[in-house]
Short mmCIF file of C-alpha atoms and ligand atoms in Angstrom, two decimals:
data_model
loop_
_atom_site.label_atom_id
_atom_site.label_comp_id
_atom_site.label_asym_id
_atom_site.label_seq_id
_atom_site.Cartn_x
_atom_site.Cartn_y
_atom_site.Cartn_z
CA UNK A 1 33.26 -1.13 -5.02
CA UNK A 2 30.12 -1.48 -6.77
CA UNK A 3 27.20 -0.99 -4.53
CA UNK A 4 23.97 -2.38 -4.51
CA UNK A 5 22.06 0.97 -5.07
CA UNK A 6 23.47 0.70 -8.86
CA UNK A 7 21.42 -2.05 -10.07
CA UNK A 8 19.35 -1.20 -13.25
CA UNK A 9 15.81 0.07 -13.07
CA UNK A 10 13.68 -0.46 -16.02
CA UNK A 11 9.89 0.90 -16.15
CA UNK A 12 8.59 -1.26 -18.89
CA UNK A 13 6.70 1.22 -21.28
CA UNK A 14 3.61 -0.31 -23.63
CA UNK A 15 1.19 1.39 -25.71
CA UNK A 16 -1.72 2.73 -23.94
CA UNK A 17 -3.80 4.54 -25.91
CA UNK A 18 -6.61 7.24 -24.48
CA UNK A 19 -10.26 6.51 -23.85
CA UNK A 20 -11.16 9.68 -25.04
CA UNK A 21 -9.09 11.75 -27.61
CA UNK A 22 -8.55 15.06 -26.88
CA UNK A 23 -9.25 18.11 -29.47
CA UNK A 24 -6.13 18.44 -32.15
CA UNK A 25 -4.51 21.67 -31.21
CA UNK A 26 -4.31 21.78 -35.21
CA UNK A 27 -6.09 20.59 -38.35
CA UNK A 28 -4.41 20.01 -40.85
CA UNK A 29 -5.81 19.89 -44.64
CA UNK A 30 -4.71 17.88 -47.86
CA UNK A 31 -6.48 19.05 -50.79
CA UNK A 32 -7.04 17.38 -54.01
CA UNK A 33 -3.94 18.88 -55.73
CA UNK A 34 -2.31 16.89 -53.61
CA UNK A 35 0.36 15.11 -56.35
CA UNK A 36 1.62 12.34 -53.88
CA UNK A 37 5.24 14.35 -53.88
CA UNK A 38 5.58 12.61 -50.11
CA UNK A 39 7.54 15.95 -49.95
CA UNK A 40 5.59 16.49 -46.55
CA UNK A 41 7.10 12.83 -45.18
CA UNK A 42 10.25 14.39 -44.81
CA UNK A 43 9.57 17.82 -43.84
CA UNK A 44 6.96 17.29 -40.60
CA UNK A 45 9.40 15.93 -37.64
CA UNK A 46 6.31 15.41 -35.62
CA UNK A 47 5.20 12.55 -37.63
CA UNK A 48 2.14 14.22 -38.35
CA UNK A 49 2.86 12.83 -42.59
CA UNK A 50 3.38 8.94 -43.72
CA UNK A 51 2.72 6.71 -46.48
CA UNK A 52 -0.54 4.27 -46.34
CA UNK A 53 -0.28 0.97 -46.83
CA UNK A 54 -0.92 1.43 -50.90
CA UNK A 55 2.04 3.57 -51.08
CA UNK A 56 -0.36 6.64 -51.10
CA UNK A 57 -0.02 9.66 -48.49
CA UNK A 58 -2.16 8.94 -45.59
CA UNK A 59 -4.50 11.20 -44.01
CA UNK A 60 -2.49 13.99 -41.71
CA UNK A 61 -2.25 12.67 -37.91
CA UNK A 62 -3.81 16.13 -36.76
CA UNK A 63 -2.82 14.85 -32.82
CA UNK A 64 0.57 15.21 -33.88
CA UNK A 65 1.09 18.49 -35.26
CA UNK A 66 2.55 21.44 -33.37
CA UNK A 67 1.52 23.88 -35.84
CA UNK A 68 4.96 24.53 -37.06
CA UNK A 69 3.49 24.69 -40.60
CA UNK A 70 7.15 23.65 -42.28
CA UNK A 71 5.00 20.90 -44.65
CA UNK A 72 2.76 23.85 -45.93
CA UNK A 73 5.78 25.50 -47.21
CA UNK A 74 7.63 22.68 -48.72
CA UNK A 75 4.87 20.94 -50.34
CA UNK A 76 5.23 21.56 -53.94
CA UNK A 77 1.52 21.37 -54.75
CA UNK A 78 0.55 23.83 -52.14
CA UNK A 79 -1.51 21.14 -51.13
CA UNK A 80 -1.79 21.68 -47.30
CA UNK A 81 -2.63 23.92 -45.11
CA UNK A 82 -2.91 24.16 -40.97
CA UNK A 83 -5.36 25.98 -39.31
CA UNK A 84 -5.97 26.50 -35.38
CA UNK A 85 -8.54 24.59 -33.88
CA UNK A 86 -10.83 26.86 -31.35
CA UNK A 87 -12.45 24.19 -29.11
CA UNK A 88 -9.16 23.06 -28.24
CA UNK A 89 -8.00 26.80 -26.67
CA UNK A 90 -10.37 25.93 -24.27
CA UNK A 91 -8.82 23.03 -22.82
CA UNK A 92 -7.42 23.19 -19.37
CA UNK A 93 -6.58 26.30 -17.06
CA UNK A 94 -3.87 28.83 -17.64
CA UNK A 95 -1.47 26.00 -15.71
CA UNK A 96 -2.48 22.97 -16.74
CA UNK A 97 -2.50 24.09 -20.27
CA UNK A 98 -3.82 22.71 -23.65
CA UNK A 99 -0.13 22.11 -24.24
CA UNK A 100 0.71 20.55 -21.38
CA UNK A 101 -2.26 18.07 -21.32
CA UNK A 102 -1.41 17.17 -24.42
CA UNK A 103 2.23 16.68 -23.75
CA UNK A 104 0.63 14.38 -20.93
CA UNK A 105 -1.52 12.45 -22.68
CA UNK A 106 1.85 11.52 -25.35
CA UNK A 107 3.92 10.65 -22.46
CA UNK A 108 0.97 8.53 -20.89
CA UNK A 109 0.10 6.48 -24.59
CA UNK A 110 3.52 6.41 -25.45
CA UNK A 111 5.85 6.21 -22.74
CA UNK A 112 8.53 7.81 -24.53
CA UNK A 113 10.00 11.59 -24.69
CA UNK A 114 7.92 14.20 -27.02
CA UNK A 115 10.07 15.79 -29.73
CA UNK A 116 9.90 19.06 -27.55
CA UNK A 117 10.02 17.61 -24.41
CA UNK A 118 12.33 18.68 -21.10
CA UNK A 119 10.83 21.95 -21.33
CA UNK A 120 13.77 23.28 -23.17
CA UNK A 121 11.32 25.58 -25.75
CA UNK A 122 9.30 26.82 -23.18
CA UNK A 123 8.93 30.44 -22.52
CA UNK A 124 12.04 31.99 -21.83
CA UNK A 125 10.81 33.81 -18.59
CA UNK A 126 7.96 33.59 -16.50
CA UNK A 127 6.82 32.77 -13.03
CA UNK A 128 7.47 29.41 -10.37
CA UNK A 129 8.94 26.67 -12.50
CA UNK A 130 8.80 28.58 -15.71
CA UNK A 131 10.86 31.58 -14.50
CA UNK A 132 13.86 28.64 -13.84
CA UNK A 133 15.82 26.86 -16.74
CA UNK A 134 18.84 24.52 -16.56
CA UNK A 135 22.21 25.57 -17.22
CA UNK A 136 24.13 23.50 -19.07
CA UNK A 137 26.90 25.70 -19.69
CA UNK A 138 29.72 24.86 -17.39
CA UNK A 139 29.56 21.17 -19.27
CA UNK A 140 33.01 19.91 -19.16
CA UNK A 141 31.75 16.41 -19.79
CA UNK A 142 28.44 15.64 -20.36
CA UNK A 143 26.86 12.29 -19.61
CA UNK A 144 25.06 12.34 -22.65
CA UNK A 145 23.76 8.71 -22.77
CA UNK A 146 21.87 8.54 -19.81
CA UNK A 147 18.60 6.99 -21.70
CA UNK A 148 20.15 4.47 -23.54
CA UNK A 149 22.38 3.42 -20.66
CA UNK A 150 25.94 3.11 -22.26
CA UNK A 151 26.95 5.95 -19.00
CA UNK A 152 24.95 4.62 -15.87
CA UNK A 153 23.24 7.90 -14.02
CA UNK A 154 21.11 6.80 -11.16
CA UNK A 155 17.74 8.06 -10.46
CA UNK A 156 17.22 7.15 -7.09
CA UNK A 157 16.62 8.75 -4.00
CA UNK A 158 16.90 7.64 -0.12
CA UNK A 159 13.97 8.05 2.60
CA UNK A 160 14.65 8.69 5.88
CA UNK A 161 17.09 10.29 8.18
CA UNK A 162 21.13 9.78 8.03
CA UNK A 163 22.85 10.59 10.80
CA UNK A 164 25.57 13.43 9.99
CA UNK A 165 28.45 11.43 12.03
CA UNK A 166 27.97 8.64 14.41
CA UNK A 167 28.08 9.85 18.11
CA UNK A 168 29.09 7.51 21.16
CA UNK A 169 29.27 7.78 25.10
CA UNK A 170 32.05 7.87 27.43
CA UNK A 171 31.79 3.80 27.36
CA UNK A 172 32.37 3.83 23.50
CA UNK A 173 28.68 3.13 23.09
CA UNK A 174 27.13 4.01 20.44
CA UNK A 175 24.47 7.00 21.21
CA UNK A 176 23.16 7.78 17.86
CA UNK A 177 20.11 5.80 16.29
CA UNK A 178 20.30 3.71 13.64
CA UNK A 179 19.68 5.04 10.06
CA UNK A 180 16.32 4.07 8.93
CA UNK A 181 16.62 4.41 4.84
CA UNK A 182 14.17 3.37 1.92
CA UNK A 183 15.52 3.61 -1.72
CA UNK A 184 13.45 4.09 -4.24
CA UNK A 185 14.23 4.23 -7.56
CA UNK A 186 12.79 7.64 -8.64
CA UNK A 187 12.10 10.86 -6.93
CA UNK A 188 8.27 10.49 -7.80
CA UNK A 189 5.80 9.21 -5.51
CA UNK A 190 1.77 9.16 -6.05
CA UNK A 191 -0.25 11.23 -4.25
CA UNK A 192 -3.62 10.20 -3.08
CA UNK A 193 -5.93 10.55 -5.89
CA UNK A 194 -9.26 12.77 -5.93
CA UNK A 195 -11.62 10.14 -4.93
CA UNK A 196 -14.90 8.92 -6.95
CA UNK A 197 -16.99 8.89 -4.07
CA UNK A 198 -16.54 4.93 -2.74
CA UNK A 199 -15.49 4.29 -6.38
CA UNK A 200 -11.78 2.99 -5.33
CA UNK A 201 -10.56 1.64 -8.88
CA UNK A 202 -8.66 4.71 -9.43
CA UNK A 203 -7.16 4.37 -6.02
CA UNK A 204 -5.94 0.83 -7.00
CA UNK A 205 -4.47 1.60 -9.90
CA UNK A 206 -2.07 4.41 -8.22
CA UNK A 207 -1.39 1.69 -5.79
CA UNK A 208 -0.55 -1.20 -8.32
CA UNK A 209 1.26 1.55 -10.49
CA UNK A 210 3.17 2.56 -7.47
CA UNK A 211 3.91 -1.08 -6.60
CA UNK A 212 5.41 -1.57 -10.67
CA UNK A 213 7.41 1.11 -10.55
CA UNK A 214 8.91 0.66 -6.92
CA UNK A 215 7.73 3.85 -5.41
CA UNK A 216 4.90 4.82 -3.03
CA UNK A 217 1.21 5.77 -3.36
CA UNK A 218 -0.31 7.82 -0.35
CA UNK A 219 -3.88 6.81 0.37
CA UNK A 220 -5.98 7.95 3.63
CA UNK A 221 -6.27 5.46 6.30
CA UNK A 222 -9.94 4.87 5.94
CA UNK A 223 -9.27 3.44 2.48
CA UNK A 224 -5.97 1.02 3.77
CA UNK A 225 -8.02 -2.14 3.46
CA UNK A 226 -9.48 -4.97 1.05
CA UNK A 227 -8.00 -4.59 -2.22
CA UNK A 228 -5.23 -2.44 -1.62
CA UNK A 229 -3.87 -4.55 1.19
CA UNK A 230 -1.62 -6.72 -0.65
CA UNK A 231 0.26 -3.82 -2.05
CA UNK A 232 1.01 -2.23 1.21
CA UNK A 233 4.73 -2.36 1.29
CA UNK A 234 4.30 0.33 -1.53
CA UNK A 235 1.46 2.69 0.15
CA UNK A 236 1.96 5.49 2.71
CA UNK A 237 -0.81 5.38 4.81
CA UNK A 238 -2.14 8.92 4.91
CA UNK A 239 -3.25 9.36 8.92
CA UNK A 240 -4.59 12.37 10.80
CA UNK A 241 -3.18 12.86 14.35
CA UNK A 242 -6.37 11.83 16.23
CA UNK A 243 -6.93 8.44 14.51
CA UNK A 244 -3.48 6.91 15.56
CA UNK A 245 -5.17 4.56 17.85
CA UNK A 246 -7.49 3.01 15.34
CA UNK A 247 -4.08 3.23 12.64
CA UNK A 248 -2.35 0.50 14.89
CA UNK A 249 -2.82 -2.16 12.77
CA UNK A 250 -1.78 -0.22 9.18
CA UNK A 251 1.32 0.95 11.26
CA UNK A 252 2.38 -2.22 12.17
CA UNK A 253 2.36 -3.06 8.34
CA UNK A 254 3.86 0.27 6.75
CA UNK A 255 7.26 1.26 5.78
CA UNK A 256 6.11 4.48 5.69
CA UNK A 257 3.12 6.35 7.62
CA UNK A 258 2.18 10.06 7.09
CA UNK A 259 0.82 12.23 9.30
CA UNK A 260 -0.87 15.54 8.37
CA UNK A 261 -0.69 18.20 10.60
CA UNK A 262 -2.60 20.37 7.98
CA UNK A 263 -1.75 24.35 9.49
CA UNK A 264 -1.87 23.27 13.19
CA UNK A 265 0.35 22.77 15.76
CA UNK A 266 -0.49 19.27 17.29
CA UNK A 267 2.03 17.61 20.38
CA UNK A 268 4.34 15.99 17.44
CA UNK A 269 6.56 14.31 20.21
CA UNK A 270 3.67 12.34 21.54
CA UNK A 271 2.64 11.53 18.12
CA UNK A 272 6.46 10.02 17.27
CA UNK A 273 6.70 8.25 20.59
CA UNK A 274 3.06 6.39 19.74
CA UNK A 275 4.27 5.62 16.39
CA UNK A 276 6.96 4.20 17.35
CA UNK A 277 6.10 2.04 19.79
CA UNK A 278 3.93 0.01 17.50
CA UNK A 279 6.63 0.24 14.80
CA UNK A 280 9.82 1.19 15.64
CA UNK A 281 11.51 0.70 11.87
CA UNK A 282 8.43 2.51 10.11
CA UNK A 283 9.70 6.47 8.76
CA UNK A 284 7.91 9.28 9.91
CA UNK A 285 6.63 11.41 7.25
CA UNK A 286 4.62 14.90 8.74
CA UNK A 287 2.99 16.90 5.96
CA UNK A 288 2.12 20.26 6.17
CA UNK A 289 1.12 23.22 3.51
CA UNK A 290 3.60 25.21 2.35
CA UNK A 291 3.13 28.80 4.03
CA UNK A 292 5.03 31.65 5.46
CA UNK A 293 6.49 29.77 8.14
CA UNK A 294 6.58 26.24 6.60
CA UNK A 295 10.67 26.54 6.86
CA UNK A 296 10.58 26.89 10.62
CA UNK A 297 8.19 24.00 11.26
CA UNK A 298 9.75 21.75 9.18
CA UNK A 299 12.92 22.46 11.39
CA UNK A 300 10.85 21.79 14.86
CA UNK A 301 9.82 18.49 13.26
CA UNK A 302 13.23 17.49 11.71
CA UNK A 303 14.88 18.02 15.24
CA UNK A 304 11.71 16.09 16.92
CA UNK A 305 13.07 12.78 14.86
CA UNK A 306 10.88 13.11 12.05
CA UNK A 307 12.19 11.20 8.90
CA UNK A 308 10.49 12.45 6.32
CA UNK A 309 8.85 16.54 5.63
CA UNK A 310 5.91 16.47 3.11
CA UNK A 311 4.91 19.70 2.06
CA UNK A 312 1.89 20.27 -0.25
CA UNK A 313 0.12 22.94 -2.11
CA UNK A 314 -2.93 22.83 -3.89
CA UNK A 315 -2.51 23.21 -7.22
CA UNK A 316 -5.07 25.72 -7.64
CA UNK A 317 -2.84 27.70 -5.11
CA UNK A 318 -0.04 27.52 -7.60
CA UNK A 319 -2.04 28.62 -10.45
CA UNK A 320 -3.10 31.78 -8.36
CA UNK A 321 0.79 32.59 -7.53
CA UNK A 322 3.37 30.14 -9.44
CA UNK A 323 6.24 31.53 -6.98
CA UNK A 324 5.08 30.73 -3.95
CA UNK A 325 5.58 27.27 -3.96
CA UNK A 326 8.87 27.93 -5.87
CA UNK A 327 9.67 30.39 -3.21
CA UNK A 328 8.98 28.36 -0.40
CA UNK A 329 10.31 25.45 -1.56
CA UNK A 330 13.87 27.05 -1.76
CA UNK A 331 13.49 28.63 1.76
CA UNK A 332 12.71 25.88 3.31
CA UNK A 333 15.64 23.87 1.94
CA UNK A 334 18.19 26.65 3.06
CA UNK A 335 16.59 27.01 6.13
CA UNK A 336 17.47 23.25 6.85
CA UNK A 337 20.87 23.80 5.40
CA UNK A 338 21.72 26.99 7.48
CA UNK A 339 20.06 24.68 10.75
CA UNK A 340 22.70 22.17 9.72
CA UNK A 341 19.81 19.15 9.64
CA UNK A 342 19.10 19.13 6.23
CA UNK A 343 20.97 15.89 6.19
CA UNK A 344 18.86 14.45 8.89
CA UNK A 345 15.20 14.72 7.08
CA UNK A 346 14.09 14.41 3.23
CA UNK A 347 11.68 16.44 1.91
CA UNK A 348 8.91 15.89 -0.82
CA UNK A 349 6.99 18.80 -2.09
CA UNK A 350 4.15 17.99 -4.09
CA UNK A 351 1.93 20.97 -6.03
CA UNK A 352 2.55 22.50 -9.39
CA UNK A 353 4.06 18.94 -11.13
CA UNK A 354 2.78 19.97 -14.47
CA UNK A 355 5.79 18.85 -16.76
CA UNK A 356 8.39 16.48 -16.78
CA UNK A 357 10.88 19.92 -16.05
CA UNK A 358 9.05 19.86 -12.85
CA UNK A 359 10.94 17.17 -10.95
CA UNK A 360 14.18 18.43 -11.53
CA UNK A 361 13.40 22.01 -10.77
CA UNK A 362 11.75 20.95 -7.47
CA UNK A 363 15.11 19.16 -6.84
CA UNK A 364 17.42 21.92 -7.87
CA UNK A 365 15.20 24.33 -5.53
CA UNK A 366 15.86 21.81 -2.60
CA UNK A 367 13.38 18.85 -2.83
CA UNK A 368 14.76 15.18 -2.41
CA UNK A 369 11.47 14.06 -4.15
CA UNK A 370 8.12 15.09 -5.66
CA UNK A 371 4.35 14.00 -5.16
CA UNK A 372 2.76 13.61 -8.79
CA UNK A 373 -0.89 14.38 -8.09
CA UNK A 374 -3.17 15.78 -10.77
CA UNK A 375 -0.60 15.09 -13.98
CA UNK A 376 -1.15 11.42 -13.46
CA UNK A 377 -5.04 11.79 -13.08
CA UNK A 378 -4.96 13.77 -16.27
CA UNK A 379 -3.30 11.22 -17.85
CA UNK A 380 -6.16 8.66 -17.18
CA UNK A 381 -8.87 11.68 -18.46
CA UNK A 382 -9.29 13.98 -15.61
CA UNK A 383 -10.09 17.27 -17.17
CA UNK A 384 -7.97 19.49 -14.16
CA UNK A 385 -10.36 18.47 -11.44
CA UNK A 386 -8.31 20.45 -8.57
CA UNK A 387 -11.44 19.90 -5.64
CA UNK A 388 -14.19 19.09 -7.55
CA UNK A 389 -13.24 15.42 -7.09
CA UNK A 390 -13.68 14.10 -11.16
CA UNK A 391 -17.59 15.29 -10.52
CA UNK A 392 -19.37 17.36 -13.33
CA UNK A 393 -17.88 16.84 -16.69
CA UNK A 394 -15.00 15.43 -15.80
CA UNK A 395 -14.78 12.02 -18.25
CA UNK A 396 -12.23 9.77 -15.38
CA UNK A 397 -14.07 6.83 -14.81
CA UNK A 398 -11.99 4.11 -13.91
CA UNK A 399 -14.13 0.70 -14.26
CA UNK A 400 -12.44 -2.73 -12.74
CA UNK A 401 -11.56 -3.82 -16.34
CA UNK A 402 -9.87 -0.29 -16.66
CA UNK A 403 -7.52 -1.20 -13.91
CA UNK A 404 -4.52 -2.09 -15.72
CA UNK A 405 -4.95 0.03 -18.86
CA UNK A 406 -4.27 2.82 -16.49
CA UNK A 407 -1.14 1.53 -14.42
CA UNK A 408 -0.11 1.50 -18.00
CA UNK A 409 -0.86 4.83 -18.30
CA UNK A 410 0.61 6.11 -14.82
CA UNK A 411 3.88 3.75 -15.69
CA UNK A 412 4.51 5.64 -19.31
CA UNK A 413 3.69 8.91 -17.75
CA UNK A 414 6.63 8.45 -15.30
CA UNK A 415 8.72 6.26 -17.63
CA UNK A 416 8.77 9.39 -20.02
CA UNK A 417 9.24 11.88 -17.36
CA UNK A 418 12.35 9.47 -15.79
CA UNK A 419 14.32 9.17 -19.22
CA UNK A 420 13.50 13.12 -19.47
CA UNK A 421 15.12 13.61 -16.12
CA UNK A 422 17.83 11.48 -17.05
CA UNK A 423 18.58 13.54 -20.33
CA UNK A 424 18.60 16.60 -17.98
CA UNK A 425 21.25 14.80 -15.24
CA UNK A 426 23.09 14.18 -18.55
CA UNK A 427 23.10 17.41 -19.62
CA UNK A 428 24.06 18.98 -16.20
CA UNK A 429 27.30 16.38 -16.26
CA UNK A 430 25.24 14.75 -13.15
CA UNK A 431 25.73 10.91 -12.31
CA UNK A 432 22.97 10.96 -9.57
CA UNK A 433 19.98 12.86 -8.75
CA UNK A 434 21.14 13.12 -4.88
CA UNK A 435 23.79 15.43 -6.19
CA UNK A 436 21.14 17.64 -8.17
CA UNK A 437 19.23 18.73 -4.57
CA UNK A 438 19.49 22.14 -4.23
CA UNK A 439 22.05 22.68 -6.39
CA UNK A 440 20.64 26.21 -7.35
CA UNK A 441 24.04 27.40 -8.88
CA UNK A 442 23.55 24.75 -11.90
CA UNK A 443 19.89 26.81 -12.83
CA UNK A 444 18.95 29.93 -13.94
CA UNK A 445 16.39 31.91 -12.65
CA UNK A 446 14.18 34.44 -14.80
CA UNK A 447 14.17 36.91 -11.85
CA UNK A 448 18.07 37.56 -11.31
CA UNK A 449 18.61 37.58 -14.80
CA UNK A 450 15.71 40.40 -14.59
CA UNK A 451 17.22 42.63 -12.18
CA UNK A 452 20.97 42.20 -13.70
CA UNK A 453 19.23 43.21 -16.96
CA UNK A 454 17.32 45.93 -15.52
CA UNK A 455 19.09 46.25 -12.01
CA UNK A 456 18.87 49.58 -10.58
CA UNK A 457 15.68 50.53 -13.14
CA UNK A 458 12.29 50.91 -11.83
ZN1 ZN B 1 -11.21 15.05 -12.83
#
C-alpha cells in the first residue's frame, strides 16, 4: 500500500550567484602561444576551459579550477600554466576551510552537486567526521538513481515520539498517549542565525527558506513576531525556561517549541506540564550542549515525555576537538538504545555541519536530524563568524531587497546537499534515511582501522 509519506519532494534550485566572489584557490594563465588547439576544452572536467562566443578560447574560469593541472599537460602549445593563489590560503579556519567555503558557495549559486562532492576524496583519515567514511562494500544492489528519481529513496524524517507498542488497562482502554509526529522532508533544519543586532532580514530569510523547503527554522522567542509571524507553522520557537509565561501566545501557535536548558538542571516536569496545558499537540524539543553526561540527560528527559532532544555544540568547540561531538553523538544514541527509548525521542545534533558528508555521518553516528547553522550563513557571505555575530569584517549584510536572493541561496545549499545524501543512500543500497540512523556497521571509522593496523603497537 502506497503511503502518503512517499509523495515527491522537489527543492526547486535557480541560479544565485554571490555578492562577493571569493579569492580563486588557482590562477590560471593562457599565454600568447596559445594556438586555439581547444585541446584544454576537453581535458579540464571542472569546466574551468570553453569556447567564446567567436569560436575563440575564452578566458580560464579561475573559480573553477581545482588545481589538478591536467590542461597544462595536454595543451600542445604549452600555453597554460596554474599557479596557487596566496590570499586565498587565508580563507577560513582550519574547519571551515578554503575548500569547504568554496564547495559552499558552488552548492549555494548552483544548487547542484560539485564534481568532487560527497566527500568521497577527502582525506583518508583524520578526526570527527573526517576520521568516518561510508562503506559501500557489502552493495548487493545499489539504488543508484536516487537523484534522478527512476528508484524512489525517501529523505524524510519523523518528529516526535512513537510509542514502542500500544499499552491498555484492565478495561481494554487504551493507556498509552497518542503519537504526536511531524514529517519533514529532510533531516536538515535551520538553526537560529547569528543576529545583526535588530537587523532581522537574515532571520527572515532562514524562516521563508525554511518555510520553501518544508522544514523548520529555530528563532528565540523575543524575535517570534511581525514579519516572521506568518511563517510560524515552519519556526521552532527557541524559549528559555523562565519566559514560558510570556511564550503563551507563540505556544499556542507552534508545532514545535524548544526549550534550552543550556548545562543546568531546571524542574523539566513542570516545564512539560505548562507546555502542555496551553498546547497539548505542540512537540517538546529540550536542547542541551553536548558534554560528558549529555547521554544520561537526554535519557531523564526522554522518559519525562520529551519529544524531541536537541543537542548543540559550538562550532568553535568542534574545531578545538573534532571527536567530541562525534564521540558524543554516538554515545548518546547507544545510550538511548541500551535504555530501550530510543524509539520514544528523536534527536538533532547540530555543530560541525561543514559538508554535505556531514548529514549522513551525523545520522550513521545516531542522529535522526541535523541543525545547519554557520554553512548556510556562509553561503550568504559570512566569513566563519562563530560568536562574533557577522561584526568586524564579516561582508553578510542582508538588505530587504536581499531577502529572496538568499532563500535562493539557503534552498541550493540544501538542494545540493539533499541529492548528495541521496547519492550516498544509493550507494549504501538504502531506500530511506530512517534506516541509515545509527547504522554504524555500514561506516568506517579512521580509528578502528588504526588500531587493527597498528593494534597492539604503541
Ligand atoms: Zn559572519
Amino acid at each position: 500500500m502506497m503511503r502518503a509519506r512517499f509523495e515527491r519532494y522537489h527543492i526547486e534550485v535557480k541560479d544565485a550567484p554571490p555578492k562577493f566572489r571569493i579569492p580563486p584557490r588557482f590562477f590560471v594563465k593562457r599565454y600568447n602561444n596559445c594556438s586555439n588547439v581547444q585541446e584544454c576544452t576537453q581535458a579540464c572536467v571542472y569546466g574551468v576551459h570553453v569556447v567564446g562566443k567567436d569560436g575563440k578560447i575564452a578566458e580560464p574560469i579561475n573559480d573553477l579550477c581545482r588545481g589538478c593541472y591536467v590542461c597544462v599537460l595536454k595543451c600542445p602549445d604549452l600555453a597554460l600554466s596554474v599557479e596557487e593563489n596566496i590570499e586565498s590560503q587565508h580563507m577560513g579556519n582550519e574547519y571551515f576551510t578554503g575548500d569547504r567555503i568554496r564547495t559552499i558557495y558552488f552548492e549555494a549559486e548552483t544548487g547542484r552537486v560539485p564534481v568532487s562532492g560527497t566527500g568521497y576524496d577527502g582525506p583518508f583519515a583524520g578526526r570527527g567526521f573526517d576520521g568516518i567514511w561510508f562503506d559501500f562494500s557489502e552493495i548487493v544492489r545499489p539504488t543508484r538513481d536516487g537523484i534522478h528519481g527512476r528508484e524512489f529513496i525517501s529523505t524524510s524524517v519523523d518528529f516526535g515520539r512513537r510509542p514502542s507498542r500500544l499499552v491498555f488497562d484492565e478495561e481494554g482502554k487504551l493507556l498509552s498517549s497518542d503519537p504526536r509526529i511531524i514529517e519533514i522532508p529532510i533531516p536538515m533544519i535551520l538553526e537560529a542565525p547569528l543576529t545583526l543586532g535588530e537587523e532581522g532580514h537574515l532571520r527572515l530569510a532562514a524562516v521563508k527558506a525554511a518555510s520553501k523547503l518544508r522544514t523548520f527554522a529555530i528563532v528565540d522567542l523575543k524575535n517570534c513576531n511581525g514579519d516572521l509571524l506568518p511563517y510560524i507553522s515552519n519556526i521552532i520557537p527557541r524559549i528559555y525556561p523562565g519566559e514560558i509565561t510570556e511564550a503563551e501566545d507563540v505556544i499556542h501557535l507552534s508545532r514545535i517549541v524548544e526549550v534550552d536548558l543550556k548545562d543546568r538542571d531546571y524542574e523539566t516536569q513542570d516545564i512539560i506540564d505548562r507546555i502542555r496545558r496551553v498546547n497539548p499537540s505542540v512537540l517538546i524539543s529540550f536542547s542541551l550542549p553536548f558534554d560528558d553526561a549529555s547521554h544520561k540527560r537526554a535519557y531523564a528527559l526522554t522518559e519525562k515525555g520529551a519529544d524531541i532532544i536537541h543537542l548543540y555544540m559550538s562550532d568553535q568547540n568542534v574545531e578545538r576537538d573534532p571527536d567530541s561531538i562525534t564521540s558524543a553523538l554516538q554515545r548518546t544514541h547507544s545510550y538511548l538504545v541500551e535504555k530501550n527509548v530510543r524509539e520514544k525521542v528523536t534527536l538533532v545534533s547540530s555543530g560541525g555541519i561543514a559538508e554535505a558528508a556531514h548529514v549522513p555521518k551525523s545520522i550513521i553516528l545516531g542522529a535522526d536530524a541535523v541543525g545547519l547553522g554557520l554553512a548556510y550563513q556562509i553561503a550568504l557571505g559570512c566569513k566563519v563568524c562563530y560568536s562574533a555575530h557577522h561584526s568586524g569584517d564579516c561582508q553578510l549584510r542582508i538588505e530587504s531587497q536581499d531577502v529572496e536572493w538568499a532563500v535562493q541561496r539557503i534552498a541550493n545549499l540544501v538542494g545540493s546537499w539533499r541529492d548528495q545524501l541521496l547519492e550516498i543512500l544509493g550507494g549504501m543500497g538504502l531506500r530511506e534515511v530512517r534506516r541509515q540512523r545509527g547504522e554504524m556497521g555500514r561506516a568506517m571509522f579512521y580509528n578502528d582501522l588504526e588500531a587493527k593496523i597498528f593494534g597492539g603497537r604503541e
